[in-house]
Each structure stands twice: as structure tokens, then as C-alpha cells.
Amino acid sequence: MMSGKEIVRFKIDGMEVEAEKGRLLLPSILDFGFEIPHLCYHEAVSPGGTCGLCVVELTKDGRKRTAMSCKYTIDDGLEVVTDTEKIRRVRHRAWEVLLARASRSEVLRRMAREAGVEKTSLEMRDDECILCGLCERLCREIVGANALTITRKNGRREVVPDPESCIACGACVYVCPVDCIRMVETEEERTIVRWGRTLKMKKCTACGRSFAPWYQLEYIKERAKLPKDFLDICPDCRG
Amino acid sequence: MGKRVGMEGSFAASEAVKMANVDVIAAYPITPQTHIVERLSEFVNNGELDAEFVPVESEHSAMSVCAGSAAVGARSFTCTSSQGLILMSEIVYCTAAMRLPIVMVIVNRSLSNPISIWNDHTDVMSIRDCGWIQYFAENGQDVLDHVLISYRVGEDRDVMLPVIVNMDGFSISHVIEPLELLDQETVDKFLPPYKPGVVLDPTHPVTMGAIVLPTCYTEAKKAQDEAVKASMPTILKAWQEFGDLSGRYYHPIEEYRTDGADVLLVTMGGIGETAMWAVDQMREKGRPVGLLKIRLWRPFPFEAFRKAAEKAKMLVVVDRAVSYGGPGGPVASELKSALYNEPKRPPVVNFIAGLASRDIAPFDFIAMVDRAEGTIKKGMGPLYEIYGVRE
Amino acid sequence: MEKLNVYAAKLVPKNENFTQGHRACQGCAEVLALRHIGKALGKNVIIASATGCMEVVSSPFPFTSWDVPWIHVAFENAAAVASGAESGLKALMRKGKISPRKIFVLALAGDGGTNDIGLQALSGALERGHDFLYICTDNEAYMNTGIQRSSATPWGASTTTSPAGKVIPGQATWKKNMAAIAAAHDIPYVATACPSYPFDLMEKVKRGARIPGPAYIHVLAVCPTGWRSPPDLSIRLGRLAVETGIFPLYEVVDGKYKITVDVPELRPVEDYFRLQGRFRHLTKDMIDQIQRRVRKEYDRLRKRVEMTMED
Ligand SMILES: Cc1ncc(C[n+]2csc(CCOP(=O)(O)OP(=O)(O)O)c2C)c(N)n1
Ligand code: SF4
Ligand code: SF4
Ligand code: SF4
Ligand SMILES: [Mg+2]
């Protein structure tokens, strides 16, 4: 529902559309069914602009330029073009950068191949991570655990975990665009492999089945100021 | 002007669909409609018509596909006969109520059982009240012209209704006749590209086919009835313009030698041409007989009919469908109700003839007129007679 | 991802394309599935719904719960209407009459509108290869017309046309395996899902919609009214259906089977039956018979996974 919000009109590849003023361009374009490649964007967290794939060409007041659509907010009379020779060149280059950053990622290679990019001419880094930073933003903004930081080591960026702070919630596993954060779970414990964090699972005092890492439950209780025994019973038994 | 060719009615329909630059065709084969789908598949597969041909698994799905394609704003076409029509009938009613301007050619054929592939009007009469605009063609030219006219009328913003063009199975669909193909430029002038109003479009979400409770159902049906009736001026205007472009002017009721006629034969569909012969023969003998051919079946042209029937002393109506245990053929019943409240109403004698392509020759029409006159002289006879039953 | 996880839940799209105000019963999991489906597909979709509970509760004129284009024509033809919408869009885009872009086409129907009366239209649409997603929300009976049995009603369940009588104790046939029928059409994507596992469900919906060509998802949807179960147990019942192995969650991608929520040790089916009035009359013998069949079917599924695994 768009009530109460200011609506602006703009164009995507010639099609007249309407959206809320101030909304980010990328999700609006996607809503209207235009395909734009993007890896580091998630609507729940602030945009990163780190993968470089979502570039579009913008014309506003007669001036033309390219911009990252995940960081651009819509305004009236904007004309967006999602596919030109130049955009293709920029995206091609972005794929090459990503392929170099995550030379071990099978998932990324498959996506790049589908986009028509087979190889990179840049120096390869031996990793699966594309350094999009989505996990870091998420852990900070949504989870609030601040278990990840992006640092520069020897002039290179890295995502560095603080395993002590990680509550093994798995949210980063869910969003990682190249599936390089893996979670292994048994009745006894859960491990976030990439961050080297293993936590014991809490068993429900009613049915005896494990349902969440104990430290995560402690963290939730503390943040939400819940009684001590509040999360002893699993949601299924709570009914 | 257009090119003169020899062509069967089925191919004439297909040519018209091509010239109308239809976007989606969904149809399922059934005799005698098959030539239309075959020809259309050829057009699409040879790149002569840029359309999606959806080879559905049933007529029910054919009409359902058209519902979906028309709802997104695509010009849509289907065609069928007999059992196929009955199978799809549920959705025929739905599409009219949803105001989707689909065009359907029905190549009329009798209904089972016993199974019969031959021609009469029992198929289309079973969906008489479906809410579509309905024409009856008399020959191949008529079919070609009316497929184009149907899109023009149905898609008019003042109308927004689906349209049926009926043609008799075999005697029109499979008979090669001389006809004129309009050139594309003339067609484009007459039939502009479809500019749909409300469509399924993610940028402007709408809900179509909502459930309506008794509080609003009556209003919905009243609106639908008004819409069908209100299509008449658009139909007349389209015929006028089509006539100006092609030289062929059509009317809801076509009159033939009605001047000074005491007796009027009434027909609908292809048998009208034979009836003209019969009228000529009777006129030669000095008998005051004329002919009314009904072209527009829905909305029924009450006014035009009353005017045409005004001076007649008797109507001899030839129906091609049975209403078992009912008041007679559907056309005669219609005409009787049209006249019932009139101060001067000629008696209506009803013959049901030509079931499953049983031949109706000129002498049959003459015999019917003879019999009708006898009946009237003796006072009113039975409500209707199934003509030509072998003893 | 399906264990308790407060934070992943926050990542679910916030937009609601199936909105509040619908008239479904309390605790209806079928309507919950629609909400998840709406979130997963986003704004850019056209939906063709079959007649049934979900159509009736969502579109009482002049109201609507749909914030995306939605059409209902009849009971048995959702797949055909969707075929038409897809073909129409394709033709219009190719002919330059509308902007070329990706618009998902979704057909929605209940188990009656899918397994029974809609099977022919569905088979036709899958065979013709339209680029669309078909989702069956299976509440295991004709609920809209008053809980009559369908071919998706499980063996033994009591419905108004398969009542638990003195001679015949409820539904006398085994549930028709609709996902397997869809998979037999050799389409690129088939899956089962359940709104008790929302992430799994939403991922499958996204995947099914994105894959070019036809996709089919069979969603088990708990119906407290028809199952005679407490409305607050709908989520738990869905989990129990999965944990007992009665309704396994899996995908078939290009013919390869994969269990997406594996249950290493199946719970006894009785845990599931206990909470539903429609199974109240089942005897120990009948439950044993069902248990044997569930085990056998689950093993068969595991074998399919092994057989179709990539080497
Ligand atoms: C041709 C036709 N036959 C029967 C009906 C009556 N009818 C409407 S909904 C329905 C049952 C729907 O069952 P299902 O598809 O399982 O959906 P549910 O209501 O259970 O969600 C029936 C039998 C109908 N509308 N149309
Ligand atoms: S699993 Fe650990 S690192 Fe990942 S989001 Fe949760 S707390 Fe942060
Ligand atoms: S681990 Fe994944 S989410 Fe995090 S930066 Fe690397 S690619 Fe991005
Ligand atoms: S009857 Fe069942 S499926 Fe229908 S609305 Fe109620 S709970 Fe939902
Ligand atoms: Mg059902």
C-alpha cells in the first residue's frame, strides 16, 4: 500500500512507472520485472555497492551518467536504462573482479558463466568469498552481534570474525550470495564453519529435542529482557 | 481494393485471423472446424502470422487460455464445433461476464448422440444465453468480413464483449467460393491495434473474477445485459464503415424481395441462399413470398425485425435446432416473443429442418410455404413440425 | 535454517502482496502459504487462481487481499488460464506491444482443483512447456464446499463424503502422489513444501518461478476446520507431517531428487494423528498399516535421491 507517501513517475527502459519517492532504485527496477544482476544487495540491510553489478544508465535533467542502482534513490522524471553496450562493459569488468576475488567459488563461476563471463585477467585470490560485505552489514545491523569486521590486511580487504561474539544464528549463512558460509548442525551442536564458531544446542525441557544454540538463546533473553526460563521450551511445545 | 480468390470458408476465417494480426490462438481440433486450426498453425509456423499458437489439450482449456491471454491484453482467437463447444461452455459464460473481447468462430455441427459430424445449429443454441455477441454467416465472404468486424466491435471501449461468428459446417466451411480478400491497408484502417483498458499488469494490480455475493449479483447481471443491448449502435456503425471500405453493407436482418410479400420465409445461416432461389421461383409464379435472413442473433434486433415483419400476413420460420418438449425451434420462439405484444402480429408457422445436414432444397421451402398456408386456412396447427421425417 | 532463528526471519521480504482482511478461518495454513508465496514472488507476478477456499476468502467483491494482478475464472482451469496469460505476455513482448521484462505467471489451486478436476489442464500446461509456476495448496479435501474427500485425502481420514462409518472407516484410498505425477512430465522443477517451513517454502517458490519452463510445487496446508484440529496447532501439525515422514520435503531439479529438510529418524505417525479429529476413529491396526506404508514410501524417496544423484 502506498498511501500517504509521495509518488514519483519515472521511466525504466522506456516504460513509464510509478514508485515511492526516495525509494532505492534497484529494488524498484526489480519489482517491475527488469533483470539487473546484483549480489551484495539485500532489502533488509543498507546497500553496500560492493559487487558493482547493478550499474544502470541514468538521465536526469538532460545529463547522462552511470550509477550503482542499489545506492541511488528515485526521483521524478528520472530515465533509467538497464542495458547498453557501456553497461555491459562495466558489468563484465565487475564479474572479472569478483572472479578474481573468489577464484575458488564454484557458485560464482556458474553465475558468471550464465552472464557470459568465463575467466578473469586479474590476479586471483585463493578464496570462495567475494568480499561483498553483506554478512558484516547484516550481523551488525540486524543481528546486532557485531561478530564480523571488514579489515585491510596487507592492502587487502578481509572479513574477519570474532568467534566469541558470534551467536551462530545462521543469518549470514542465509544471505551469503555465493553460499560460502556453511553451517553444520547435529542434535548436539551447531557450527558456522567459515567463522570457526561451534555452539552446543539447547534441548527442549518438554520434548527433549534440540532447537537452538544455547548462547543464541541467552543473547535473545538478554536483549529482549526475558525471564531466565523463558526459552527452555521449544516453540513447537509452546503450542 | 482487394484480391478476388476462390477459397473455402475455413480458410477465409483463417485469413481474417491473420489480417487481424491476432496475438494468441488456442484451439482444439474437431470436425468440421479442423481446417481453420490447421491453416492457422501453418501461418504461425511459416512466420506469416506472429502469434502464439497454444495447442491445448481440450476445448475447455482453449477458452481458458483465451481468458488468460485476453486478460493480459492480447488479441485472442479460438474456434470449435459441437461437442467441443459444449465442453468449453462453462468458460464461454465466464469470458462474457469478465468482458474479455475474444473472437470465436463456431463451425456449426449437430450434437451427440447419435454422433454426427454434420451441420445444424443445435451446438450454438445450447449456449444461446452465454452473453456473447453472435452473428450467423451466410457464406465464406461473410465469415471473412465478420471475423474482422467482430474484433472491431468486441474491442470497442463501449462494448468490451466477446463475439461469436457462426458458419455452417461443410456447406460453408468446406466449400470453395469466390470471395474478395481485403488488402492489409484497408483492414488496418478498419481495425486498429487492440488498446485494452483494464489488464493484468503488475504495475497496476487489479483483481478480476472476484466472488460477488447476492447483494451485488443482480446488479452485475443487469450491467451485463445492458452491455449486450448497448452494443447495437457500435455494431451498426462498424457495418456502415465496413461497407464504405469494402462495398459490402451488412444489416441485422437482411430482406429479400419483401416488397408486397404476404408470406415471409425466415432463415438464419447458410440456408438463406437456397431460400432466395425458392423465393425467386415462387415470385415467378406470382406468389407474394419474400425472405428475411437473420444475421445478428445477439443482441437480437427486435426493432429491425418488427419493422420487417410489419406488413406480412404470415411468417414461415425454418429452425435448425430442436428444443425437446419445448415451444419449437429457438428462432421461431424468439420471433413469437418479439411479436406477442404487438397490436398486429402475423401467425408464425415453424418448421425444424436440415438437422445434421439433411438437405433443404428450394422445393422444400416451397413445400413448407404450401403447408403453412394450409395450416393457417384450417386454423392454427401444432406449435412446430419437424420437417422431412421419413415415415 | 528451519530451526528457531529469530534473525533470519527478519530477512524475509517486508512487502505483503497477499494482504490482511481476507476471510479465511482462524489458523488456516493455506492462507499463510499464500502470504509466504506473495513475499517470495514480489510484485512482479500475475496470478491465476482456481475456485476454492483461497479464491473465496481473498476476493469478496468489492474487497480484495491481492496487491498483485490476480484473476479467477473457474475451478478446473487455473493452469490453462495461466498458460494463456503467459502466451499473451510472450506474444505482446515479442511484438513490442509491452516492455520486455520478466513477469512471473503463477497458477494457484487447491488439491481438488489440481489432483482431480484440474489434472487434465495441468498436465496439458506442463507438457506444453509454458514458463510458469503452478502451486497446489493441498489441504487434503474439498474444503470450500464442506470437507468432501478428494484424491489427496489420506487413507483413513474422515470427511463428509468418506465418513468414518460402521462398515467403511473413512477414506478408502491412498493419497494420490501429485508431485510424482508432475515430475513424470519431465519438467525442470518440482518440489514439495509446507508453510511450517517458511524459508524452505519461499526458497522453493523463488526457484520455481525463476527456472525457465514449467515448475510445480505441492504445498501441504493444514486446515483446522477440515482436519478438526485446534487452530493454534497448524504450524506444529505441518512440522509433524514432515517429521513423521508423512509429507517429506524435497525437490526434483532436472530429474534429480533431493530431500531439503531431512529427518534422519522419523517420528511415529501417531504423534501426528493424535491432534486431528479426522483420524480419531483409527484403530491400532490401521495406524500400524499406515506406519508401514509411510516408512516404505520414505525409503523409496531416499532411493530415488540416491539413484538420481550426480556422480
Ligand atoms: C466445475 C465445478 N465443479 C464443482 C464446483 C464446486 N466446488 C467449488 S470449490 C470446490 C472444492 C475446492 O477444493 P480444493 O480445490 O481442494 O480447494 P479448497 O477449497 O480445499 O482450498 C468445489 C467442489 C465448481 N465450482 N465448479
Ligand atoms: S552466525 Fe554469527 S556471524 Fe553470522 S550473522 Fe549470526 S552472529 Fe553474525
Ligand atoms: S562471506 Fe559471503 S556474504 Fe560475507 S563478504 Fe564473503 S561473499 Fe559476502
Ligand atoms: S476451511 Fe480450511 S482451508 Fe478453507 S479457509 Fe478455513 S482453514 Fe483455510
Ligand atoms: Mg482442498
mmCIF file of N, CA and C in Angstrom, chain C residues 29-81:
data_model
loop_
_atom_site.group_PDB
_atom_site.id
_atom_site.type_symbol
_atom_site.label_atom_id
_atom_site.label_comp_id
_atom_site.label_asym_id
_atom_site.label_seq_id
_atom_site.Cartn_x
_atom_site.Cartn_y
_atom_site.Cartn_z
ATOM 1 N N ALA C 29 -3.611 -22.608 7.457
ATOM 2 C CA ALA C 29 -2.222 -22.585 6.988
ATOM 3 C C ALA C 29 -2.166 -22.401 5.477
ATOM 4 N N GLU C 30 -3.283 -22.625 4.812
ATOM 5 C CA GLU C 30 -3.309 -22.451 3.361
ATOM 6 C C GLU C 30 -3.127 -20.961 3.035
ATOM 7 N N VAL C 31 -3.815 -20.134 3.807
ATOM 8 C CA VAL C 31 -3.733 -18.705 3.571
ATOM 9 C C VAL C 31 -2.357 -18.178 3.988
ATOM 10 N N LEU C 32 -1.772 -18.826 4.986
ATOM 11 C CA LEU C 32 -0.415 -18.453 5.394
ATOM 12 C C LEU C 32 0.565 -18.753 4.259
ATOM 13 N N ALA C 33 0.330 -19.876 3.595
ATOM 14 C CA ALA C 33 1.196 -20.223 2.457
ATOM 15 C C ALA C 33 1.102 -19.134 1.388
ATOM 16 N N LEU C 34 -0.105 -18.623 1.152
ATOM 17 C CA LEU C 34 -0.249 -17.565 0.145
ATOM 18 C C LEU C 34 0.576 -16.341 0.525
ATOM 19 N N ARG C 35 0.594 -16.034 1.820
ATOM 20 C CA ARG C 35 1.369 -14.878 2.256
ATOM 21 C C ARG C 35 2.856 -15.111 1.964
ATOM 22 N N HIS C 36 3.334 -16.291 2.282
ATOM 23 C CA HIS C 36 4.747 -16.590 2.006
ATOM 24 C C HIS C 36 5.031 -16.553 0.510
ATOM 25 N N ILE C 37 4.117 -17.119 -0.250
ATOM 26 C CA ILE C 37 4.299 -17.149 -1.710
ATOM 27 C C ILE C 37 4.356 -15.720 -2.236
ATOM 28 N N GLY C 38 3.460 -14.878 -1.727
ATOM 29 C CA GLY C 38 3.424 -13.472 -2.137
ATOM 30 C C GLY C 38 4.733 -12.774 -1.834
ATOM 31 N N LYS C 39 5.289 -13.043 -0.677
ATOM 32 C CA LYS C 39 6.558 -12.427 -0.313
ATOM 33 C C LYS C 39 7.677 -12.921 -1.227
ATOM 34 N N ALA C 40 7.676 -14.208 -1.480
ATOM 35 C CA ALA C 40 8.770 -14.782 -2.273
ATOM 36 C C ALA C 40 8.742 -14.267 -3.714
ATOM 37 N N LEU C 41 7.546 -14.058 -4.257
ATOM 38 C CA LEU C 41 7.470 -13.685 -5.669
ATOM 39 C C LEU C 41 7.587 -12.187 -5.900
ATOM 40 N N GLY C 42 7.282 -11.397 -4.872
ATOM 41 C CA GLY C 42 7.364 -9.948 -5.045
ATOM 42 C C GLY C 42 6.211 -9.426 -5.883
ATOM 43 N N LYS C 43 6.401 -8.209 -6.375
ATOM 44 C CA LYS C 43 5.322 -7.501 -7.052
ATOM 45 C C LYS C 43 5.085 -7.956 -8.483
ATOM 46 N N ASN C 44 6.115 -8.589 -9.011
ATOM 47 C CA ASN C 44 6.140 -8.721 -10.441
ATOM 48 C C ASN C 44 5.579 -10.047 -10.928
ATOM 49 N N VAL C 45 4.301 -10.245 -10.671
ATOM 50 C CA VAL C 45 3.714 -11.555 -10.908
ATOM 51 C C VAL C 45 2.258 -11.370 -11.319
ATOM 52 N N ILE C 46 1.763 -12.313 -12.113
ATOM 53 C CA ILE C 46 0.335 -12.369 -12.432
ATOM 54 C C ILE C 46 -0.159 -13.718 -11.926
ATOM 55 N N ILE C 47 -1.245 -13.701 -11.165
ATOM 56 C CA ILE C 47 -1.721 -14.937 -10.549
ATOM 57 C C ILE C 47 -3.072 -15.354 -11.123
ATOM 58 N N ALA C 48 -3.176 -16.626 -11.488
ATOM 59 C CA ALA C 48 -4.463 -17.197 -11.899
ATOM 60 C C ALA C 48 -4.881 -18.202 -10.832
ATOM 61 N N SER C 49 -5.980 -17.932 -10.165
ATOM 62 C CA SER C 49 -6.442 -18.802 -9.077
ATOM 63 C C SER C 49 -7.607 -19.662 -9.517
ATOM 64 N N ALA C 50 -7.656 -20.871 -8.985
ATOM 65 C CA ALA C 50 -8.807 -21.740 -9.211
ATOM 66 C C ALA C 50 -9.868 -21.448 -8.150
ATOM 67 N N THR C 51 -11.087 -21.860 -8.423
ATOM 68 C CA THR C 51 -12.133 -21.769 -7.410
ATOM 69 C C THR C 51 -11.724 -22.615 -6.210
ATOM 70 N N GLY C 52 -12.108 -22.176 -5.036
ATOM 71 C CA GLY C 52 -11.777 -22.914 -3.821
ATOM 72 C C GLY C 52 -11.671 -21.936 -2.676
ATOM 73 N N CYS C 53 -11.333 -22.462 -1.504
ATOM 74 C CA CYS C 53 -11.248 -21.610 -0.313
ATOM 75 C C CYS C 53 -10.456 -20.333 -0.569
ATOM 76 N N MET C 54 -9.273 -20.476 -1.156
ATOM 77 C CA MET C 54 -8.386 -19.323 -1.249
ATOM 78 C C MET C 54 -8.937 -18.241 -2.173
ATOM 79 N N GLU C 55 -9.658 -18.667 -3.189
ATOM 80 C CA GLU C 55 -10.272 -17.699 -4.097
ATOM 81 C C GLU C 55 -11.407 -16.974 -3.361
ATOM 82 N N VAL C 56 -12.204 -17.762 -2.658
ATOM 83 C CA VAL C 56 -13.376 -17.201 -2.000
ATOM 84 C C VAL C 56 -12.983 -16.259 -0.861
ATOM 85 N N VAL C 57 -11.999 -16.670 -0.056
ATOM 86 C CA VAL C 57 -11.669 -15.830 1.105
ATOM 87 C C VAL C 57 -10.902 -14.567 0.719
ATOM 88 N N SER C 58 -10.302 -14.571 -0.462
ATOM 89 C CA SER C 58 -9.416 -13.446 -0.791
ATOM 90 C C SER C 58 -10.073 -12.376 -1.650
ATOM 91 N N SER C 59 -11.230 -12.670 -2.251
ATOM 92 C CA SER C 59 -11.754 -11.706 -3.224
ATOM 93 C C SER C 59 -13.239 -11.393 -3.077
ATOM 94 N N PRO C 60 -13.722 -11.172 -1.845
ATOM 95 C CA PRO C 60 -15.150 -10.845 -1.732
ATOM 96 C C PRO C 60 -15.414 -9.422 -2.225
ATOM 97 N N PHE C 61 -15.988 -9.313 -3.425
ATOM 98 C CA PHE C 61 -16.243 -8.012 -4.032
ATOM 99 C C PHE C 61 -16.977 -7.103 -3.046
ATOM 100 N N PRO C 62 -16.632 -5.850 -2.854
ATOM 101 C CA PRO C 62 -15.625 -5.083 -3.591
ATOM 102 C C PRO C 62 -14.236 -5.081 -2.926
ATOM 103 N N PHE C 63 -13.959 -6.060 -2.078
ATOM 104 C CA PHE C 63 -12.650 -6.094 -1.414
ATOM 105 C C PHE C 63 -11.739 -7.088 -2.104
ATOM 106 N N THR C 64 -10.440 -6.937 -1.851
ATOM 107 C CA THR C 64 -9.502 -7.930 -2.348
ATOM 108 C C THR C 64 -8.294 -7.941 -1.446
ATOM 109 N N SER C 65 -7.698 -9.099 -1.278
ATOM 110 C CA SER C 65 -6.471 -9.193 -0.485
ATOM 111 C C SER C 65 -5.246 -9.157 -1.375
ATOM 112 N N TRP C 66 -5.474 -9.093 -2.678
ATOM 113 C CA TRP C 66 -4.344 -9.216 -3.606
ATOM 114 C C TRP C 66 -3.808 -7.846 -3.996
ATOM 115 N N ASP C 67 -2.528 -7.659 -3.756
ATOM 116 C CA ASP C 67 -1.902 -6.419 -4.186
ATOM 117 C C ASP C 67 -1.043 -6.673 -5.428
ATOM 118 N N VAL C 68 -1.351 -7.737 -6.107
ATOM 119 C CA VAL C 68 -0.729 -8.057 -7.402
ATOM 120 C C VAL C 68 -1.872 -8.437 -8.350
ATOM 121 N N PRO C 69 -1.652 -8.351 -9.667
ATOM 122 C CA PRO C 69 -2.740 -8.703 -10.586
ATOM 123 C C PRO C 69 -3.163 -10.160 -10.397
ATOM 124 N N TRP C 70 -4.456 -10.349 -10.322
ATOM 125 C CA TRP C 70 -4.996 -11.664 -9.953
ATOM 126 C C TRP C 70 -6.268 -11.921 -10.743
ATOM 127 N N ILE C 71 -6.419 -13.147 -11.229
ATOM 128 C CA ILE C 71 -7.632 -13.490 -11.987
ATOM 129 C C ILE C 71 -8.164 -14.842 -11.545
ATOM 130 N N HIS C 72 -9.468 -14.904 -11.425
ATOM 131 C CA HIS C 72 -10.120 -16.190 -11.169
ATOM 132 C C HIS C 72 -11.143 -16.405 -12.281
ATOM 133 N N VAL C 73 -11.103 -17.555 -12.928
ATOM 134 C CA VAL C 73 -12.096 -17.841 -13.957
ATOM 135 C C VAL C 73 -13.000 -18.998 -13.526
ATOM 136 N N ALA C 74 -12.424 -20.151 -13.223
ATOM 137 C CA ALA C 74 -13.249 -21.295 -12.826
ATOM 138 C C ALA C 74 -12.429 -22.248 -11.968
ATOM 139 N N PHE C 75 -12.970 -23.425 -11.741
ATOM 140 C CA PHE C 75 -12.399 -24.367 -10.781
ATOM 141 C C PHE C 75 -11.246 -25.189 -11.379
ATOM 142 N N GLU C 76 -11.457 -25.703 -12.595
ATOM 143 C CA GLU C 76 -10.544 -26.710 -13.119
ATOM 144 C C GLU C 76 -9.517 -26.178 -14.110
ATOM 145 N N ASN C 77 -9.437 -24.846 -14.260
ATOM 146 C CA ASN C 77 -8.643 -24.354 -15.382
ATOM 147 C C ASN C 77 -7.538 -23.368 -15.014
ATOM 148 N N ALA C 78 -7.093 -23.354 -13.768
ATOM 149 C CA ALA C 78 -6.053 -22.383 -13.387
ATOM 150 C C ALA C 78 -4.824 -22.540 -14.287
ATOM 151 N N ALA C 79 -4.449 -23.773 -14.583
ATOM 152 C CA ALA C 79 -3.241 -23.993 -15.398
ATOM 153 C C ALA C 79 -3.451 -23.462 -16.815
ATOM 154 N N ALA C 80 -4.669 -23.604 -17.332
ATOM 155 C CA ALA C 80 -4.930 -23.136 -18.694
ATOM 156 C C ALA C 80 -4.994 -21.616 -18.746
ATOM 157 N N VAL C 81 -5.604 -21.002 -17.745
ATOM 158 C CA VAL C 81 -5.661 -19.535 -17.713
ATOM 159 C C VAL C 81 -4.241 -18.984 -17.600
#
